[in-house]
Short mmCIF file of C-alpha atoms in Angstrom, two decimals:
data_model
loop_
_atom_site.label_atom_id
_atom_site.label_comp_id
_atom_site.label_asym_id
_atom_site.label_seq_id
_atom_site.Cartn_x
_atom_site.Cartn_y
_atom_site.Cartn_z
CA MET A 1 22.15 54.38 15.33
CA GLU A 2 20.68 51.18 13.91
CA PRO A 3 20.56 48.13 16.22
CA HIS A 4 23.05 45.37 15.38
CA TRP A 5 20.45 42.91 14.11
CA LYS A 6 19.56 45.29 11.29
CA GLU A 7 23.19 45.60 10.24
CA ILE A 8 24.47 42.05 10.63
CA ILE A 9 23.32 38.50 11.39
CA PRO A 10 25.36 35.38 12.20
CA GLY A 11 24.83 33.86 8.76
CA ASP A 12 26.34 36.84 6.90
CA GLN A 13 29.60 36.04 5.10
CA TYR A 14 32.81 38.01 5.49
CA ILE A 15 36.27 38.17 3.92
CA VAL A 16 39.31 39.62 5.71
CA ALA A 17 41.67 41.64 3.53
CA ILE A 18 44.97 43.41 4.18
CA ASP A 19 46.69 46.01 2.02
CA GLY A 20 50.16 44.98 3.09
CA GLN A 21 52.25 42.96 5.48
CA GLN A 22 52.10 43.88 9.16
CA ASN A 23 55.09 45.29 11.03
CA LEU A 24 56.48 43.16 13.86
CA GLY A 25 56.17 46.12 16.21
CA ASP A 26 52.47 46.67 15.47
CA ALA A 27 51.40 44.13 18.10
CA LYS A 28 53.25 46.07 20.79
CA VAL A 29 51.68 49.37 19.71
CA LEU A 30 48.21 47.82 19.68
CA THR A 31 48.64 46.22 23.10
CA LEU A 32 50.22 49.12 24.97
CA LEU A 33 48.80 52.20 23.23
CA TYR A 34 45.47 51.27 21.62
CA GLN A 35 44.19 48.73 24.16
CA PRO A 36 43.79 51.25 27.02
CA LEU A 37 41.52 53.30 24.72
CA ILE A 38 39.29 50.67 23.10
CA GLY A 39 39.62 47.66 25.42
CA PRO A 40 40.81 44.05 25.12
CA VAL A 41 37.75 42.80 23.19
CA CYS A 42 38.51 45.15 20.28
CA ILE A 43 42.19 44.17 20.25
CA SER A 44 41.25 40.48 20.36
CA LEU A 45 38.91 40.96 17.40
CA TYR A 46 41.65 42.78 15.46
CA PHE A 47 44.25 40.04 16.02
CA THR A 48 41.70 37.28 15.31
CA LEU A 49 40.68 38.81 11.98
CA ILE A 50 44.19 39.65 10.81
CA ASN A 51 45.58 36.23 11.76
CA GLN A 52 43.00 34.56 9.53
CA VAL A 53 45.00 35.85 6.55
CA GLU A 54 47.67 33.29 5.68
CA ASN A 55 51.30 34.29 5.15
CA GLY A 56 51.90 35.64 1.68
CA ARG A 57 48.19 36.18 1.06
CA LEU A 58 46.18 39.37 1.03
CA GLN A 59 42.71 37.95 1.75
CA THR A 60 40.84 35.01 3.23
CA GLU A 61 38.16 32.71 1.90
CA PRO A 62 34.57 33.70 2.82
CA VAL A 63 33.27 32.42 6.16
CA SER A 64 30.17 33.21 8.20
CA HIS A 65 30.04 35.22 11.39
CA TYR A 66 29.11 32.01 13.25
CA TYR A 67 32.76 31.05 12.79
CA LEU A 68 33.96 34.36 14.28
CA MET A 69 31.55 34.07 17.22
CA ASN A 70 32.95 30.62 18.04
CA LEU A 71 36.56 31.75 17.68
CA LEU A 72 36.10 34.66 20.08
CA ASP A 73 33.44 33.09 22.32
CA LEU A 74 31.46 36.33 21.98
CA ASN A 75 27.92 37.08 20.89
CA LEU A 76 27.23 39.11 17.76
CA PRO A 77 26.31 42.39 19.51
CA GLN A 78 29.70 42.34 21.27
CA ILE A 79 31.50 41.72 17.98
CA TYR A 80 29.48 44.46 16.24
CA GLU A 81 30.32 46.99 18.94
CA ALA A 82 34.03 46.08 18.86
CA ARG A 83 34.04 46.34 15.06
CA GLN A 84 32.59 49.86 15.21
CA LYS A 85 35.30 50.96 17.64
CA LEU A 86 38.03 49.53 15.40
CA GLU A 87 36.51 51.42 12.45
CA ALA A 88 36.26 54.66 14.40
CA ILE A 89 39.86 54.54 15.58
CA GLY A 90 41.19 53.78 12.09
CA LEU A 91 42.17 50.12 12.45
CA MET A 92 39.73 48.67 9.92
CA GLU A 93 37.36 49.56 7.09
CA THR A 94 34.12 47.72 6.35
CA TYR A 95 32.46 47.21 2.97
CA VAL A 96 29.11 45.51 2.42
CA LYS A 97 27.28 44.09 -0.59
CA GLU A 98 23.64 43.04 -0.34
CA ASP A 99 22.03 40.56 -2.72
CA GLU A 100 18.48 39.23 -2.55
CA ASP A 101 19.15 36.56 0.08
CA LEU A 102 22.80 37.11 0.95
CA ARG A 103 24.81 39.88 2.60
CA SER A 104 28.60 39.86 2.31
CA PHE A 105 31.24 41.94 4.08
CA ILE A 106 34.87 42.79 3.37
CA TYR A 107 36.88 43.69 6.48
CA THR A 108 40.01 45.54 5.40
CA MET A 109 42.47 45.65 8.29
CA LYS A 110 44.62 48.77 8.65
CA PRO A 111 47.95 49.07 10.48
CA PRO A 112 48.16 51.10 13.68
CA LEU A 113 49.98 54.40 13.86
CA SER A 114 53.69 54.28 14.48
CA PRO A 115 54.74 55.30 18.02
CA GLN A 116 55.93 58.68 16.72
CA GLN A 117 52.62 59.28 14.90
CA PHE A 118 50.61 58.21 17.95
CA PHE A 119 52.40 60.42 20.48
CA THR A 120 52.14 63.46 18.19
CA ASP A 121 48.59 62.77 16.98
CA GLY A 122 46.94 65.47 19.08
CA LEU A 123 43.86 63.32 19.74
CA LEU A 124 44.70 59.74 20.71
CA ASN A 125 47.70 60.72 22.81
CA ILE A 126 45.54 63.13 24.84
CA TYR A 127 43.03 60.37 25.58
CA LEU A 128 45.85 57.96 26.51
CA TYR A 129 47.36 60.54 28.87
CA GLN A 130 44.02 60.98 30.61
CA LYS A 131 43.49 57.22 30.80
CA VAL A 132 46.84 56.12 32.26
CA GLY A 133 48.11 59.28 33.97
CA ARG A 134 51.33 61.27 33.65
CA GLU A 135 53.73 58.68 35.15
CA TYR A 136 52.67 55.72 33.03
CA TYR A 137 52.24 57.90 29.94
CA ASN A 138 55.90 58.95 30.19
CA ARG A 139 56.91 55.33 30.78
CA LEU A 140 55.08 54.32 27.60
CA LYS A 141 56.85 57.04 25.64
CA LEU A 142 60.22 55.73 26.83
CA THR A 143 59.16 52.17 25.91
CA PHE A 144 58.94 53.19 22.26
CA ALA A 145 61.78 55.74 22.14
CA ASP A 146 65.54 55.75 22.51
CA GLN A 147 68.22 58.38 22.47
CA ALA A 148 69.46 59.20 18.96
CA ILE A 149 72.96 57.87 18.26
CA ASP A 150 75.67 60.52 18.13
CA LYS A 151 77.58 60.37 14.81
CA THR A 152 79.82 63.32 15.59
CA GLY A 153 83.42 62.66 14.45
CA PHE A 154 82.43 59.81 12.10
CA ASP A 155 82.84 60.02 8.31
CA LYS A 156 80.32 58.42 5.98
CA VAL A 157 82.07 55.78 3.86
CA THR A 158 79.01 53.98 2.43
CA LYS A 159 79.55 52.79 -1.18
CA GLY A 160 77.09 53.76 -3.91
CA PHE A 161 75.36 51.27 -6.19
CA GLN A 162 77.43 52.07 -9.29
CA GLU A 163 80.65 51.83 -7.26
CA VAL A 164 79.97 48.18 -6.52
CA PHE A 165 77.90 46.88 -9.44
CA SER A 166 78.22 47.12 -13.21
CA SER A 167 75.63 46.32 -15.88
CA SER A 168 76.25 43.55 -18.47
CA HIS A 169 75.10 44.04 -22.07
CA PHE A 170 74.77 40.49 -23.35
CA PRO A 171 72.15 39.95 -26.10
CA TYR A 172 68.71 39.07 -24.62
CA HIS A 173 66.33 37.30 -26.99
CA ASP A 174 63.32 36.51 -24.79
CA GLN A 175 60.61 39.13 -24.43
CA LEU A 176 59.20 39.92 -21.00
CA GLU A 177 55.46 39.42 -21.28
CA GLU A 178 52.75 40.59 -18.91
CA ASP A 179 49.57 38.52 -18.55
CA ASP A 180 46.10 39.94 -17.94
CA MET A 181 45.76 38.69 -14.36
CA GLN A 182 45.09 41.49 -11.87
CA VAL A 183 47.41 40.92 -8.94
CA GLN A 184 48.58 42.87 -5.91
CA TYR A 185 51.95 42.34 -4.28
CA PRO A 186 52.18 42.39 -0.48
CA SER A 187 53.94 45.47 0.82
CA LYS A 188 54.02 47.44 4.04
CA GLU A 189 51.05 49.79 4.14
CA GLU A 190 51.55 53.22 5.64
CA PRO A 191 49.18 53.89 8.57
CA SER A 192 46.76 56.79 8.35
CA PRO A 193 45.99 59.08 11.31
CA VAL A 194 42.52 59.16 12.83
CA THR A 195 40.37 61.79 11.14
CA VAL A 196 37.40 63.57 12.66
CA GLN A 197 34.57 64.45 10.30
CA PRO A 198 33.85 68.18 10.76
CA LEU A 199 30.08 67.63 10.87
CA HIS A 200 29.76 69.22 14.31
CA PHE A 201 31.88 72.27 13.44
CA ASP A 202 30.43 74.98 11.18
CA PHE A 203 33.41 75.92 9.00
CA GLU A 204 31.23 78.20 6.86
CA LEU A 205 30.35 80.32 9.90
CA PHE A 206 33.95 80.06 11.10
CA PHE A 207 35.37 81.48 7.83
CA ALA A 208 32.71 84.19 7.75
CA GLY A 209 33.88 85.46 11.13
CA LEU A 210 37.61 85.52 10.34
CA ASN A 211 39.29 88.89 9.89
CA ASP A 212 41.44 88.65 6.74
CA SER A 213 43.71 91.40 8.01
CA VAL A 214 44.60 89.25 11.04
CA ILE A 215 44.29 85.70 9.68
CA PRO A 216 44.24 85.34 5.88
CA LYS A 217 42.02 82.50 4.68
CA GLN A 218 44.93 80.90 2.80
CA ALA A 219 46.55 80.28 6.21
CA ILE A 220 43.79 77.73 6.90
CA THR A 221 45.45 74.87 5.00
CA PRO A 222 43.91 71.37 4.82
CA GLU A 223 46.25 70.32 7.64
CA VAL A 224 45.19 73.26 9.82
CA LYS A 225 41.54 72.55 9.03
CA ASP A 226 41.97 68.94 10.10
CA VAL A 227 43.59 70.03 13.38
CA ILE A 228 40.77 72.52 14.02
CA ALA A 229 38.16 69.77 13.53
CA LYS A 230 40.04 67.48 15.92
CA LEU A 231 40.45 70.15 18.58
CA ALA A 232 36.80 71.21 18.30
CA PHE A 233 35.72 67.59 18.86
CA LEU A 234 38.29 66.86 21.56
CA TYR A 235 37.69 69.96 23.68
CA ASP A 236 34.10 70.81 22.63
CA ILE A 237 35.13 74.24 21.29
CA ASP A 238 32.55 76.35 19.47
CA VAL A 239 33.15 78.53 16.40
CA ILE A 240 33.59 81.83 18.26
CA GLN A 241 35.99 80.42 20.84
CA MET A 242 37.99 78.61 18.15
CA LYS A 243 38.47 81.90 16.30
CA ASN A 244 39.91 83.50 19.46
CA ILE A 245 42.20 80.50 20.02
CA LEU A 246 43.38 80.69 16.41
CA TYR A 247 44.41 84.33 16.81
CA SER A 248 46.95 83.29 19.45
CA ALA A 249 48.55 80.74 17.10
CA ILE A 250 49.34 83.01 14.13
CA ASN A 251 53.06 83.60 13.56
CA GLU A 252 55.01 86.44 11.95
CA GLN A 253 54.67 84.85 8.50
CA ASN A 254 50.86 84.91 8.79
CA GLN A 255 50.81 81.12 9.12
CA ILE A 256 49.18 78.96 11.75
CA ASP A 257 51.63 77.30 14.12
CA ILE A 258 50.09 73.85 14.65
CA GLU A 259 51.80 73.22 17.97
CA ALA A 260 50.89 76.67 19.27
CA LEU A 261 47.27 76.04 18.21
CA ARG A 262 47.16 72.74 20.10
CA LYS A 263 48.73 74.30 23.19
CA ALA A 264 46.30 77.24 23.12
CA ALA A 265 43.31 74.88 22.87
CA ARG A 266 44.67 72.72 25.70
CA ASP A 267 45.30 75.77 27.89
CA TRP A 268 41.76 77.04 27.23
CA TYR A 269 40.26 73.69 28.18
CA THR A 270 42.26 73.28 31.38
CA ILE A 271 41.17 76.76 32.52
CA GLU A 272 37.52 76.06 31.67
CA HIS A 273 37.48 72.58 33.20
CA TYR A 274 39.65 72.96 36.30
CA SER A 275 42.89 71.57 34.83
CA SER A 276 41.31 68.27 33.77
CA LEU A 277 41.63 66.70 30.33
CA PRO A 278 38.76 65.11 28.37
CA LYS A 279 38.06 61.41 28.79
CA LEU A 280 37.35 58.91 26.04
CA VAL A 281 33.85 57.91 27.17
CA ASP A 282 30.91 56.69 25.10
CA ARG A 283 28.70 59.73 24.62
CA THR A 284 25.49 57.72 24.21
CA GLN A 285 24.31 54.20 25.02
CA SER A 286 26.32 51.57 23.16
CA PRO A 287 24.30 49.61 20.52
CA ILE A 288 24.98 46.39 22.40
CA TYR A 289 22.82 47.63 25.31
CA GLN A 290 20.14 49.47 23.33
CA SER A 291 16.57 48.15 23.23
CA GLU A 292 15.31 46.82 19.92
CA ILE A 293 12.50 49.32 19.43
CA ASP A 294 11.84 50.44 15.85
CA VAL A 295 8.75 52.59 16.35
CA PRO A 296 7.92 53.36 20.00
CA LYS A 297 4.21 53.02 20.73
CA THR A 298 3.84 53.62 24.47
CA GLN A 299 5.11 56.50 26.57
CA GLU A 300 7.52 54.12 28.29
CA GLU A 301 8.97 52.93 24.95
CA LYS A 302 9.44 56.58 23.91
CA MET A 303 11.36 57.25 27.12
CA ILE A 304 13.50 54.12 26.61
CA GLN A 305 14.40 55.22 23.09
CA TYR A 306 15.16 58.74 24.35
CA PHE A 307 17.45 57.48 27.13
CA ASP A 308 19.15 55.11 24.62
CA THR A 309 19.99 57.81 22.09
CA VAL A 310 21.05 60.91 24.03
CA SER A 311 24.00 61.66 26.28
CA PRO A 312 23.76 62.36 30.03
CA ARG A 313 24.82 65.95 29.34
CA GLN A 314 21.85 66.29 26.97
CA VAL A 315 19.43 64.90 29.57
CA LEU A 316 20.68 67.47 32.09
CA ALA A 317 20.22 70.23 29.51
CA ASP A 318 16.72 69.05 28.53
CA LEU A 319 15.59 68.97 32.15
CA SER A 320 16.88 72.55 32.51
CA GLU A 321 15.00 73.76 29.42
CA GLY A 322 18.19 73.86 27.36
CA ALA A 323 20.34 75.69 29.92
CA GLN A 324 24.00 74.69 30.23
CA PRO A 325 24.37 72.02 32.97
CA LEU A 326 26.26 72.98 36.11
CA GLU A 327 29.90 71.94 36.12
CA SER A 328 29.41 70.26 39.51
CA ASP A 329 26.57 68.14 38.07
CA ILE A 330 28.68 67.12 35.07
CA ARG A 331 31.63 66.17 37.29
CA LEU A 332 29.32 64.10 39.50
CA ILE A 333 27.91 62.22 36.49
CA GLU A 334 31.36 61.66 34.94
CA GLU A 335 32.67 60.33 38.25
CA ILE A 336 29.75 57.89 38.52
CA MET A 337 30.16 56.67 34.94
CA VAL A 338 33.90 56.08 35.30
CA LYS A 339 34.18 54.77 38.88
CA LEU A 340 31.02 52.67 38.95
CA ASN A 341 31.17 51.67 35.27
CA LEU A 342 27.56 52.60 34.56
CA THR A 343 26.46 52.89 30.93
CA PRO A 344 25.23 56.27 29.59
CA GLY A 345 21.65 55.00 29.18
CA VAL A 346 21.50 53.82 32.79
CA VAL A 347 22.92 57.14 33.96
CA ASN A 348 20.19 58.92 31.97
CA VAL A 349 17.52 57.01 33.91
CA LEU A 350 19.35 57.81 37.16
CA ILE A 351 19.42 61.55 36.37
CA HIS A 352 15.74 61.61 35.42
CA TYR A 353 14.64 59.67 38.50
CA CYS A 354 16.79 61.56 41.02
CA MET A 355 16.01 65.04 39.72
CA LEU A 356 12.28 64.39 40.08
CA ARG A 357 12.77 63.04 43.57
CA THR A 358 14.93 65.93 44.80
CA ASP A 359 13.18 69.04 43.47
CA MET A 360 15.18 69.19 40.20
CA LYS A 361 18.55 69.00 41.99
CA LEU A 362 21.24 66.31 41.84
CA THR A 363 21.89 65.57 45.50
CA LYS A 364 25.32 63.91 45.56
CA SER A 365 24.77 61.44 48.41
CA PHE A 366 21.35 60.32 47.12
CA VAL A 367 22.59 59.92 43.52
CA GLU A 368 25.73 58.03 44.59
CA ARG A 369 23.77 55.64 46.82
CA ILE A 370 21.36 54.63 44.05
CA ALA A 371 24.21 54.49 41.50
CA SER A 372 26.19 52.15 43.78
CA HIS A 373 23.14 49.92 44.14
CA TRP A 374 22.67 49.72 40.36
CA SER A 375 26.37 49.05 39.85
CA ARG A 376 26.30 46.13 42.32
CA LYS A 377 23.21 44.78 40.53
CA LYS A 378 25.19 45.01 37.23
CA VAL A 379 22.50 47.08 35.50
CA LYS A 380 23.49 47.75 31.88
CA THR A 381 20.33 48.59 29.90
CA VAL A 382 17.78 51.37 30.19
CA LYS A 383 14.95 48.87 30.67
CA GLU A 384 16.79 47.12 33.52
CA ALA A 385 17.35 50.47 35.25
CA MET A 386 13.70 51.45 34.91
CA GLU A 387 12.49 48.08 36.20
CA LEU A 388 14.83 48.24 39.19
CA ALA A 389 13.69 51.78 39.98
CA LYS A 390 10.08 50.53 39.98
CA SER A 391 10.75 47.53 42.21
CA GLU A 392 12.94 49.46 44.68
CA HIS A 393 10.93 52.67 44.70
CA ARG A 394 9.86 52.38 48.35
CA LYS A 395 13.43 51.64 49.48
CA TYR A 396 14.77 54.70 47.62
CA ALA A 397 12.02 56.83 49.20
CA GLU A 398 13.12 55.65 52.64
CA TRP A 399 16.73 56.54 51.82
CA GLN A 400 15.62 60.02 50.88
CA GLN A 401 13.53 60.41 54.03
CA GLN A 402 16.49 59.34 56.19
CA LYS A 403 18.67 61.92 54.51
CA ASP A 404 16.15 64.76 54.57
CA LYS A 405 14.91 64.17 58.12
CA LYS A 406 16.65 66.40 60.65
CA PRO A 407 16.39 66.16 64.48
CA THR A 408 14.52 69.46 64.72
CA GLN A 409 11.95 68.27 62.20
CA ARG A 410 10.94 65.05 63.93
CA LYS A 411 8.35 66.71 66.19
CA ALA A 412 7.20 69.26 63.65
CA THR A 413 3.76 69.22 62.11
CA ARG A 414 3.77 67.15 58.92
CA THR A 415 2.32 68.25 55.61
CA THR A 416 1.51 65.15 53.59
CA ARG A 417 1.86 65.36 49.84
CA GLN A 418 2.07 62.83 47.04
CA GLU A 419 5.63 62.38 45.87
CA PRO A 420 6.38 63.21 42.20
CA ILE A 421 7.53 60.23 40.18
CA PRO A 422 8.42 59.76 36.49
CA ASP A 423 5.63 58.76 34.11
CA TRP A 424 7.36 55.46 33.35
CA LEU A 425 7.20 54.64 37.08
CA LYS A 426 3.51 55.36 37.59
CA ASN A 427 1.81 52.35 36.03
CA ASP A 428 3.82 49.61 37.67
CA ALA A 429 1.75 47.42 40.00
CA GLN A 430 4.54 47.32 42.59
CA THR A 431 4.72 51.10 42.94
CA LYS A 432 2.87 52.52 45.95
CA GLN A 433 2.30 56.06 47.06
CA VAL A 434 4.88 57.31 49.49
CA GLU A 435 4.25 60.15 51.90
CA VAL A 436 7.08 62.59 52.48
CA ASP A 437 7.63 65.76 54.47
CA SER A 438 7.87 68.73 52.13
CA ASN A 439 6.76 72.31 51.63
CA ILE A 440 7.31 72.13 47.84
CA ASP A 441 4.41 71.97 45.38
CA PHE A 442 5.46 68.71 43.73
CA GLU A 443 2.46 68.60 41.40
CA ALA A 444 3.45 71.95 39.88
CA GLU A 445 7.05 70.77 39.49
CA LYS A 446 5.90 67.58 37.80
CA LYS A 447 3.80 69.52 35.31
CA LYS A 448 6.77 71.75 34.52
CA LEU A 449 8.94 68.71 33.81
CA GLU A 450 6.30 67.15 31.56
CA GLU A 451 6.12 70.39 29.57
CA ARG A 452 9.91 70.41 29.17
CA LEU A 453 9.93 66.85 27.85
CA LYS A 454 7.10 67.67 25.41
CA LYS A 455 9.13 70.55 24.04
CA TYR A 456 12.13 68.27 23.55
CA LYS A 457 10.06 65.64 21.71
CA LYS A 458 8.68 68.28 19.34
#
């Protein structure tokens, strides 16, 4: 992902456009349903942009992003990140035109889903449920719903148009003329559901593996295909598993029951992941916290770029030579990210540092203690995490010694070895060698890790 300063600068002009008038209930939907998912900064940006369009108009005059920064009291990276989230969740579209010395944007604001669309979306409602919990999720549903009125026993007596009005046929001499001006009349735009691009799901392989005698290909309609792409993204389902899930959703008419398909995918996930539902978490480091490195030159810059652009799950897999990470390790990392509000890039540094220090294991108490320290220090970027690890290296070594030292070991004969440390930690002037009690060949383990990282880079 390109850093924000390559995509936008404060002097760039923008125009806000709308395709139709907003519904009075949209603000409530945005505040109560969308805000828990994307945060208050995104919602503030949405309202600020859309309120720049005057009543009866469909677009604004061009202004620079300096104006927007002053309105929101935010810096440009924060605005850029919020804009990307609004785009991803379907609340705005961005168009850009680049001239020789000027770059212009059009921000087309889109209406949110209706409450009915949102709660039956199959993607956003799952994330909302996980975010707010069962009790508040049901409260939110009741906030936007009411019991249907019972019309039993009532007769419809509504008059038709022709029963009330008649048409006059007086001579009309003037001709209705249309001019050449291209205009657009404000009207209520229908919201569109969030779509997931099926880039991560191999539909070609999926169709090749289907048995036509069980599931005919014509049963995979565009709607079914869209649901499959969403479920594959939401629950991280591969092609083979999706085929098995699909078999359980075919009905007697050889059609795919959408609701049965969603339920089967949800049931599969809860069994695989101990009854938990997926969380809406950034999978990689947000652009606002990424380092501005175009071409890394040093080993440290290469590691910074690596930690900035991969997910914690990927780091765990790379350090295990591609093996699937343990579920306990993933739960530990997810818990740290959510409870301590650490960014993915910082967590990547934490994983790399702790696994080297603890013989390629994630020791819960050791990881949590360092993570708590970084959270209190408000570490957000990869570089900050690496610098703090360098400056506090001796302290962390003492923490580990306190944990590893047992009463029966205090009088034992000590074997002194040099502790393995990451390459990016070696060259710092503040880093000193620390002696630890161990029977593990740390040098051999370090060489193994270096070989794994070389394979990943290739």
